Coordinates of C-alpha atoms and ligand atoms in Angstrom, one line a residue:
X1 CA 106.5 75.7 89.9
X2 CA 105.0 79.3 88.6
X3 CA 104.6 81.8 91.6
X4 CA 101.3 82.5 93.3
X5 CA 100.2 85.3 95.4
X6 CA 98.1 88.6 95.8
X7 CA 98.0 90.2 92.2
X8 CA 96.1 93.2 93.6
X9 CA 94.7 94.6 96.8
X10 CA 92.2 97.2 97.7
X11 CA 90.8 98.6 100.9
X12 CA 87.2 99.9 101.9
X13 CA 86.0 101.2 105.4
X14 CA 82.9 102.4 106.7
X15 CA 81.2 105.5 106.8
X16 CA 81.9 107.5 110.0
X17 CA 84.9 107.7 112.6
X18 CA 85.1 108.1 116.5
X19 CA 87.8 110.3 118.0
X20 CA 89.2 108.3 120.5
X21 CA 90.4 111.0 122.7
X22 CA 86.7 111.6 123.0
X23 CA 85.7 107.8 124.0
X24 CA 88.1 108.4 126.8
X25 CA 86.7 111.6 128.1
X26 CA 83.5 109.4 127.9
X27 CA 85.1 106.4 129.9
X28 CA 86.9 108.8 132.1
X29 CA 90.6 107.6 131.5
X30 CA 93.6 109.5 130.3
X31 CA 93.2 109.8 126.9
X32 CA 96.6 108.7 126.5
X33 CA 95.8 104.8 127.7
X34 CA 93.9 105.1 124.4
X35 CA 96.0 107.4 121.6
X36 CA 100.0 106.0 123.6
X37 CA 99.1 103.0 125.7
X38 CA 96.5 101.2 123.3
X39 CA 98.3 103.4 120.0
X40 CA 94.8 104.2 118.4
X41 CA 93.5 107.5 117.5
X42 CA 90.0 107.0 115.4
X43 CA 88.1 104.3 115.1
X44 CA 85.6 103.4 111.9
X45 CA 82.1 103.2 112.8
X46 CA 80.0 102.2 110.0
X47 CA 76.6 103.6 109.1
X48 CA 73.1 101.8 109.5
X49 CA 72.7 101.2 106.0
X50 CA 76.7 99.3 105.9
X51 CA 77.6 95.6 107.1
X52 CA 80.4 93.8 106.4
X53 CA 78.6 92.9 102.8
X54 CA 79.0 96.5 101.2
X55 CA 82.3 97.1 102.7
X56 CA 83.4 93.5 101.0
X57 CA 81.9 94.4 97.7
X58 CA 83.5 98.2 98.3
X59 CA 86.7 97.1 98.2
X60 CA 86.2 94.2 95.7
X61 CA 84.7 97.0 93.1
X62 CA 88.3 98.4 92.7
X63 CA 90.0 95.0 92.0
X64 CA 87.1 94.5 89.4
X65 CA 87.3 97.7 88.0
X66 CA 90.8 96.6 86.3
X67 CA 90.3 93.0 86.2
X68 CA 88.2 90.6 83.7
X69 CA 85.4 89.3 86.2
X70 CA 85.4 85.9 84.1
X71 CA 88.7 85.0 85.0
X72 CA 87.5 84.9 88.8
X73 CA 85.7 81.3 89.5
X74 CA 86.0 81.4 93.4
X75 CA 85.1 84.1 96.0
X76 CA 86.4 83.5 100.1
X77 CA 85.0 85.5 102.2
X78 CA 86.8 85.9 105.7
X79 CA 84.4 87.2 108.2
X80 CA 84.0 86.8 112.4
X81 CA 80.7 89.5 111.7
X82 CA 79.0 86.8 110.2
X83 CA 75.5 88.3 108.7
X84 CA 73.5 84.6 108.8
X85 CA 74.5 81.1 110.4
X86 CA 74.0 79.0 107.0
X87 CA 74.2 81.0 103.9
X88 CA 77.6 82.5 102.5
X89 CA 78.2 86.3 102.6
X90 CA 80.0 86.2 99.6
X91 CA 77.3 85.2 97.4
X92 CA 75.8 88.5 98.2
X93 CA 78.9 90.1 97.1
X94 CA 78.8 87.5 93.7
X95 CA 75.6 89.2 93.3
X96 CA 76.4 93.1 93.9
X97 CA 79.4 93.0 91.4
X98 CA 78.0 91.0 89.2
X99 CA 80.6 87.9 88.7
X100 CA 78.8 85.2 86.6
X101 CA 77.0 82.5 88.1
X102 CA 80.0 79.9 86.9
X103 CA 81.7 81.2 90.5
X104 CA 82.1 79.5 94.1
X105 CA 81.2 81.8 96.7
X106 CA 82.1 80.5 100.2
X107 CA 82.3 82.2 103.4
X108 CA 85.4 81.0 106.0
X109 CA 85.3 81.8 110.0
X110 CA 88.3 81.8 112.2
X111 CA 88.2 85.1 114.3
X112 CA 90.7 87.4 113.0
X113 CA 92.8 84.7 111.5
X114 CA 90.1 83.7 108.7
X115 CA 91.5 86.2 105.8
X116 CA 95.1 84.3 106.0
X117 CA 93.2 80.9 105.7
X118 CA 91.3 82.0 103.2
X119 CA 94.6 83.6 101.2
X120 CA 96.5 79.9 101.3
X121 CA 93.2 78.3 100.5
X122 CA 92.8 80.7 97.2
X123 CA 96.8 79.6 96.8
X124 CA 95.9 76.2 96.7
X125 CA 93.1 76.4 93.6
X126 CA 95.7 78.2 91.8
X127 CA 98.2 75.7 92.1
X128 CA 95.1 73.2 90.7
X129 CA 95.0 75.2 88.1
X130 CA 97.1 78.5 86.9
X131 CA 93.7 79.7 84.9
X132 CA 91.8 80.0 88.2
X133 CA 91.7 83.6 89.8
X134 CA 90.5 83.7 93.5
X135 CA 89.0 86.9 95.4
X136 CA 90.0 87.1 98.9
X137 CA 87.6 89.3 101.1
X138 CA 88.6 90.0 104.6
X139 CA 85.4 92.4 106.1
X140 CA 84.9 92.5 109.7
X141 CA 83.1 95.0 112.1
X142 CA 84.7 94.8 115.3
X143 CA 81.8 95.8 118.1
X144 CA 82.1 95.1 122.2
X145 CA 80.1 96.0 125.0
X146 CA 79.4 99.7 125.6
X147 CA 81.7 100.6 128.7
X148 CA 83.9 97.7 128.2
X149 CA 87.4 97.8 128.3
X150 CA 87.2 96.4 124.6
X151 CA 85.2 99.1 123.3
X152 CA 88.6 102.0 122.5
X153 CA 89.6 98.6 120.1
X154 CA 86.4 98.6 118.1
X155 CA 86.7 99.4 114.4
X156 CA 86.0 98.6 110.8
X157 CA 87.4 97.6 107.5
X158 CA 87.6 95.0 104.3
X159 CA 90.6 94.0 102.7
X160 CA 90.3 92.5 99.1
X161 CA 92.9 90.8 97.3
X162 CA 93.0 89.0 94.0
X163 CA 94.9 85.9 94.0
X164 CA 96.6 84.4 91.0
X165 CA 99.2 82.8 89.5
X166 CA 102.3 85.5 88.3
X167 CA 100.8 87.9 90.7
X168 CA 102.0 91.5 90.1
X169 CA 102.0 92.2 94.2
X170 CA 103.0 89.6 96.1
X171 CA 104.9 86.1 95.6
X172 CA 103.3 83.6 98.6
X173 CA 106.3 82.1 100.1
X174 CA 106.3 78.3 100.5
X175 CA 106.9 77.9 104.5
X176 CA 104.5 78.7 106.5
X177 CA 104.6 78.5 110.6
X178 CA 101.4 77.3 112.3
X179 CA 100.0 76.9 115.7
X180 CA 96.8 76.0 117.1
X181 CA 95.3 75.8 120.7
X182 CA 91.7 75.1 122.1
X183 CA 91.6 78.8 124.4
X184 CA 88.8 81.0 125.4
X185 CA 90.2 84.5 124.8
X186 CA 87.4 85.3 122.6
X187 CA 84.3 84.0 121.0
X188 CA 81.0 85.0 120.0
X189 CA 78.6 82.8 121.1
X190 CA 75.4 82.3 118.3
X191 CA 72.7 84.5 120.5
X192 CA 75.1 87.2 121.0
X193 CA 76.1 90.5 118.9
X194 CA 79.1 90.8 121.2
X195 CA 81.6 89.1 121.9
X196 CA 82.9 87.1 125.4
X197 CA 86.4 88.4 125.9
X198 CA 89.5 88.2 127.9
X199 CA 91.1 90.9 126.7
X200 CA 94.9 90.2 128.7
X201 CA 94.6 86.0 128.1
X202 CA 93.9 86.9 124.6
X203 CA 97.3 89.5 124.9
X204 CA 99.3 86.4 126.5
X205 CA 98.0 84.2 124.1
X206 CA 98.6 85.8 121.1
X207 CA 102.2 86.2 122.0
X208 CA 102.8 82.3 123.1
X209 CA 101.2 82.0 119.3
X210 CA 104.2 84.3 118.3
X211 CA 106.6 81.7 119.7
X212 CA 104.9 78.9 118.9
X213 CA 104.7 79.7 115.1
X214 CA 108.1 81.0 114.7
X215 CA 108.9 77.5 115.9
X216 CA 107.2 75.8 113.5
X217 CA 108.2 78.1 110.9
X218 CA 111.6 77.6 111.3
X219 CA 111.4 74.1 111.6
X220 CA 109.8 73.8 108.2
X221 CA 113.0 75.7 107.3
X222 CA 111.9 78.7 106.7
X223 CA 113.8 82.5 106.2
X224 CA 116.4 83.5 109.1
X225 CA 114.8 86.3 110.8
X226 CA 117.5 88.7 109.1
X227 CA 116.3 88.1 105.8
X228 CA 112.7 89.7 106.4
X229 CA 113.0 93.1 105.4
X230 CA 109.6 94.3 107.1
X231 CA 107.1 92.7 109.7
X232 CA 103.1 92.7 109.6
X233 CA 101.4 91.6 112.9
X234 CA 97.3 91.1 113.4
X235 CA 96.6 94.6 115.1
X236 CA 93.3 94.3 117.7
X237 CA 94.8 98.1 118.4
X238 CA 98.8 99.0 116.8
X239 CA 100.3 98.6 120.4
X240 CA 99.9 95.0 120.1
X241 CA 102.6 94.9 116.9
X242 CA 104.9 96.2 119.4
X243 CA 104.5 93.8 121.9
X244 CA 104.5 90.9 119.1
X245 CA 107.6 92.5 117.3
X246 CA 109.5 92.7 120.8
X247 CA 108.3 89.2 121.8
X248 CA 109.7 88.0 118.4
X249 CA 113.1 89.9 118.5
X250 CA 113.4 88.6 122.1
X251 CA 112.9 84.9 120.8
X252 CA 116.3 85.6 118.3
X253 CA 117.9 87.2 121.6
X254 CA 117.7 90.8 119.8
X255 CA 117.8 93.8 122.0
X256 CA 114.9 95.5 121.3
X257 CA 113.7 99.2 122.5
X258 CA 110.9 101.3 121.5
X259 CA 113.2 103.3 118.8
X260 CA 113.6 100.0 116.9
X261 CA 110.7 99.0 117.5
X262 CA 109.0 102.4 115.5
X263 CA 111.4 102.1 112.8
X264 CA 110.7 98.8 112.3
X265 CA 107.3 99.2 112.3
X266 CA 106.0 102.3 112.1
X267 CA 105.0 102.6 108.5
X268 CA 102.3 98.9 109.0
X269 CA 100.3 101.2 111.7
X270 CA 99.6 104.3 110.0
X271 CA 96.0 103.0 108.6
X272 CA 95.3 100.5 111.9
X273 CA 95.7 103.3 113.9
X274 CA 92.8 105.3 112.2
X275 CA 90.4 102.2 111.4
X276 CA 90.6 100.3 114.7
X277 CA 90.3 96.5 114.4
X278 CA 89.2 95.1 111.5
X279 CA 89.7 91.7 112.4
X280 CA 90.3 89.1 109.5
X281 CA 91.1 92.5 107.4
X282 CA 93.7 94.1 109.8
X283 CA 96.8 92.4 109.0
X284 CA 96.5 92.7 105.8
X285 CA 95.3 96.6 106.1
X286 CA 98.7 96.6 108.1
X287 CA 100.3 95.1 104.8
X288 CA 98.4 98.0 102.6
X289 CA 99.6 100.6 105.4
X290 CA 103.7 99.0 105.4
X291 CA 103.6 99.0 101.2
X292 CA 101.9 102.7 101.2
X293 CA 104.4 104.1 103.6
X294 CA 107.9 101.9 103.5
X295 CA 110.6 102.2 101.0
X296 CA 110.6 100.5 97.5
X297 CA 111.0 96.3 99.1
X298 CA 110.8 95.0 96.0
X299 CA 112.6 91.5 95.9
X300 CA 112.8 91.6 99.8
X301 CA 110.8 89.7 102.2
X302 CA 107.7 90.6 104.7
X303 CA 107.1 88.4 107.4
X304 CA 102.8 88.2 108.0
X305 CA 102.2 87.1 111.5
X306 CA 98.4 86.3 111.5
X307 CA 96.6 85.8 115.1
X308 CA 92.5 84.8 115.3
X309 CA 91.8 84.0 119.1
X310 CA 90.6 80.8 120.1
X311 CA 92.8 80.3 118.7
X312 CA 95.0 79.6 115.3
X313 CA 98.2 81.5 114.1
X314 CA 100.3 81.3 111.2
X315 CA 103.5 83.2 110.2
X316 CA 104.5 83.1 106.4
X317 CA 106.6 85.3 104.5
X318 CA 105.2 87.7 101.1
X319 CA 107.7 88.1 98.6
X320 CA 107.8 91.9 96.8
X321 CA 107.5 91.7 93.2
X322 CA 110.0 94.0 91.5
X323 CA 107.4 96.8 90.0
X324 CA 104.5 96.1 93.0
X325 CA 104.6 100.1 93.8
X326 CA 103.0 100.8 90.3
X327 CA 99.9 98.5 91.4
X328 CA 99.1 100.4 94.7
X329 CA 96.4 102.4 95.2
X330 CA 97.7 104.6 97.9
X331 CA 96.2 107.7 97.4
X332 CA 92.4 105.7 97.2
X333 CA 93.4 103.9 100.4
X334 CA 94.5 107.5 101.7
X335 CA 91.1 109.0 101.0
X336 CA 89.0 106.1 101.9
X337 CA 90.1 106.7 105.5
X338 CA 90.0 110.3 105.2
X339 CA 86.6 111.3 104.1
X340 CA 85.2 109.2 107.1
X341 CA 83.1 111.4 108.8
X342 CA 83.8 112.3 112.3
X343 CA 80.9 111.8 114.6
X344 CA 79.9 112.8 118.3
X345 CA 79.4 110.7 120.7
X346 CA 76.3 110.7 121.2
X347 CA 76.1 109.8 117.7
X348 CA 77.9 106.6 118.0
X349 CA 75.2 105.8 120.9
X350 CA 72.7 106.2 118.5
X351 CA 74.0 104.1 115.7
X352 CA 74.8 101.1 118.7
X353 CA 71.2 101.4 119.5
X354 CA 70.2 101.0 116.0
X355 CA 68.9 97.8 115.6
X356 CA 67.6 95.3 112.5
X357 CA 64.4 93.6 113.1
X358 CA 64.8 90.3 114.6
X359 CA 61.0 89.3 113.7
X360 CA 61.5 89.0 110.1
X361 CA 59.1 92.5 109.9
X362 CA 60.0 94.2 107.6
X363 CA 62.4 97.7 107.3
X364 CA 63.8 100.0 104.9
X365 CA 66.6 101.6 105.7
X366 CA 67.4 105.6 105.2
X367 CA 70.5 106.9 103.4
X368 CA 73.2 107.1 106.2
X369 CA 76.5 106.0 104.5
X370 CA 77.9 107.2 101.5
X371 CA 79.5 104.0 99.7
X372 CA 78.9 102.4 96.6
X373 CA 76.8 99.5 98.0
X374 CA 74.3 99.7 101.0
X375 CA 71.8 97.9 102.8
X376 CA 68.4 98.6 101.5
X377 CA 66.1 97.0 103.6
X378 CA 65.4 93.6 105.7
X379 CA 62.0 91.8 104.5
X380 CA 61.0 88.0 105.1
X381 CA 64.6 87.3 106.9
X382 CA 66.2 88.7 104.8
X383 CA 69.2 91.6 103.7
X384 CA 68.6 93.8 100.2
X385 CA 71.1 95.3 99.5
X386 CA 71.7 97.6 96.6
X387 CA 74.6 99.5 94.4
X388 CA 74.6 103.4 94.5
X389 CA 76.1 104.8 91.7
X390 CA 74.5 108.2 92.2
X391 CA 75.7 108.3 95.7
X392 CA 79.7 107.6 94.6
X393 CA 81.5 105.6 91.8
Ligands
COA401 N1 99.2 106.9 129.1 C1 99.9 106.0 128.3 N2 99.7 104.7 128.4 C2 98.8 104.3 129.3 C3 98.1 105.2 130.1 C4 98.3 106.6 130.0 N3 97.7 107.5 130.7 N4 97.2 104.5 130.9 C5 97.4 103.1 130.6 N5 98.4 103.0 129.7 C6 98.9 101.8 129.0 C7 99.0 100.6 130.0 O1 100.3 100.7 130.7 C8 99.0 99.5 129.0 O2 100.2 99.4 128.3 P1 101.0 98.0 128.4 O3 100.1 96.9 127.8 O4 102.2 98.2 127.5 O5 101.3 97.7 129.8 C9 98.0 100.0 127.9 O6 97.9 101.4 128.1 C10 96.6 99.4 128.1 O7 96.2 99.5 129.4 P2 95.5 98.3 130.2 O8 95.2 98.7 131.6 O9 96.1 97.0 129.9 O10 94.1 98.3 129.3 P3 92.7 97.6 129.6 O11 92.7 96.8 130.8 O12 91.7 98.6 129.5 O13 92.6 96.5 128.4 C11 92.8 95.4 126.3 C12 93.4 96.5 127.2 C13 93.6 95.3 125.0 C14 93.0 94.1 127.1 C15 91.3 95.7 126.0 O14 91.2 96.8 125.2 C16 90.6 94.5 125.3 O15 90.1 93.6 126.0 N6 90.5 94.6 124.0 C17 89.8 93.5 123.2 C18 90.6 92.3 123.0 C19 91.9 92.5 122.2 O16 92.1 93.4 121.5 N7 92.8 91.5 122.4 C20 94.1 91.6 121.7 C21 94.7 90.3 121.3 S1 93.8 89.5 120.1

């Protein structure tokens, strides 16, 4: 059988970022529960004119830059910051890059698990047929209750990864792990714009899940845990690796303290760290984080340990192609984080308060971010969104 996986992978994140040390001042806690205890330092707030629609199609506008857009016949996109309750965000992002109308354009939900469904779903119409090239888009904008403990996790980010067969990144190894189990550690019901959660089940939880797939996993006969060479965890916030790395190493009765811990896993928190959550995007913004900072791994093994609440997990492994380092973008990655700009507080209040109109009345929105998509206006029920090639190519 020919090898399938991620050919290429981009990153996009919104607009502004929150000092974190400031949010604590704000909440009046050490800020070292935040920047030590939670291991976050900024967190991406995007503008009023950004949704989870132009960061998609952001980070989608690399991959098409050096790709033929007529070789890509499916879009998934992975999203928990869903934009309408019927019709698929992806086809707004079809639209915006312009990917001919031969395309499927389907939108999956799973809380932060979605993006890894949607990666073994694009696996599967490859296998169907070798021709076929899938666009993965992970966007999500994680947003909790002002005051809550939630709120120092918030963030923002999309992941997009082209899937194919021969892929020049990453070979999709065959086992995969999986767990599921009907829990309430988070959910969003439809009437509200944050979510319910229980932020220490959902801690517990997600580290039963890391049992529970590893189990599987190996069952299925999958890798011995010596032969990963690097691990990726789902990061809510970059402490939460640690904790699933430990639990993991415990499992395989490995002593584990925090210098093993870092070195294992230093190099996959570097962008979580300054982005925040991003959901269905932020294991595999871990992956872009490990592959920018690590060594060379080609021909070794990552382990991806993928955790959406509610919940469903899955552990697989990603094999490095040999060459994979000339297809990063590290340094765009590097300054997509870095020209965020930093806002005040009271900033950030403003942009929570900023609302769209419910009504279906109709609003055009000012210039706020400074991405190569943006959110136009909201007429009739509806999002217009528009490219901005003035504003950056
Ligand atoms: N310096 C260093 N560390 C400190 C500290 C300080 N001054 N004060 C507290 N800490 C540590 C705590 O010891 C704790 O570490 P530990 O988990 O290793 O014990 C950590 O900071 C967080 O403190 P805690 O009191 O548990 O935080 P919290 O009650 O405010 O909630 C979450 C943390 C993650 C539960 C909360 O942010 C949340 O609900 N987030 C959203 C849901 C989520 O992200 N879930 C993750 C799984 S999907």
């Amino acid at each position: 059988m020919f090898p399938i996986g991620i050919h290429d992978i981009a990153l996009a994140t919104g607009h502004y970022a929150l000092d974190l040390e400031e949010l604590a001042e704000r909440h009046g806690v050490d800020p070292g529960k935040y920047t030590v205890g939670l291991g976050q330092s900024t967190q991406t707030v995007p503008a009023t004119d950004e949704d989870i629609v132009t960061m998609a199609a952001a980070a989608a506008k690399q991959i098409m830059a050096e790709h033929d857009a007529g070789d890509i016949r499916t879009v998934l996109l992975a999203t928990e910051t869903g934009i309408d309750q019927s019709k698929a965000a992806a086809i707004y992002v079809q639209d915006l890059l312009g990917l001919p109308s031969s395309t499927r354009a389907v939108e999956l939900k799973q809380a932060c698990y979605g993006g890894t469904s949607a990666l073994h779903f694009a696996a599967g119409l490859v296998h169907r047929d070798p021709g076929h090239k899938v666009l993965v888009l992970a966007s999500d904008i994680a947003k909790y209750d002002l005051g809550s403990a939630g709120e120092a996790t918030q963030g923002a980010a999309a992941v997009a990864m082209l899937v194919s067969a021969d892929p020049a990144v990453a070979v999709l190894e065959p086992v995969s792990g999986l767990y599921t189990a009907n829990v309430q550690d988070f959910w969003r019901p439809n009437y509200r714009s944050t979510p319910m959660v229980d932020g220490k089940l959902s801690v517990s939880l997600y580290l039963e899940a890391v049992e529970q797939v590893w189990k599987d996993y190996e069952a299925r006969g999958g890798r011995a845990i010596q032969d990963f060479a690097a691990f990726c965890y789902h990061q809510p916030f970059t402490r939460m690796a640690y904790k699933a790395h430990a639990r993991l190493l415990e499992v395989h009765g490995i002593d584990t303290d925090n210098a093993r811990l870092d070195a294992d896993l230093a190099a996959t928190t570097v962008y979580n760290r300054l982005v925040g959550n991003s959901y269905t995007a932020s294991l595999y913004v871990g992956l872009m984080s490990l592959l920018d900072h690590a060594e060379d791994l080609s021909g070794r093994s990552v382990g991806m340990l993928s955790y959406g609440s509610g919940c469903v997990a899955e552990f697989f492994g990603l094999s490095m192609v040999p060459g994979y380092r000339r297809r990063l973008r590290t340094s765009a990655n590097q300054s997509a984080i870095a020209r965020r700009e930093p806002i005040s507080y009271e900033r950030y209040r403003e942009i929570r308060e900023f609302e769209l109109p419910e009504d279906g009345s109709p609003k055009v929105l000012a210039v706020d971010g400074a991405g190569p998509f943006r959110l136009r206006a909201v007429a009739e029920h509806s999002r217009m969104y528009e490219a901005c090639h003035l504003i950056q190519a």
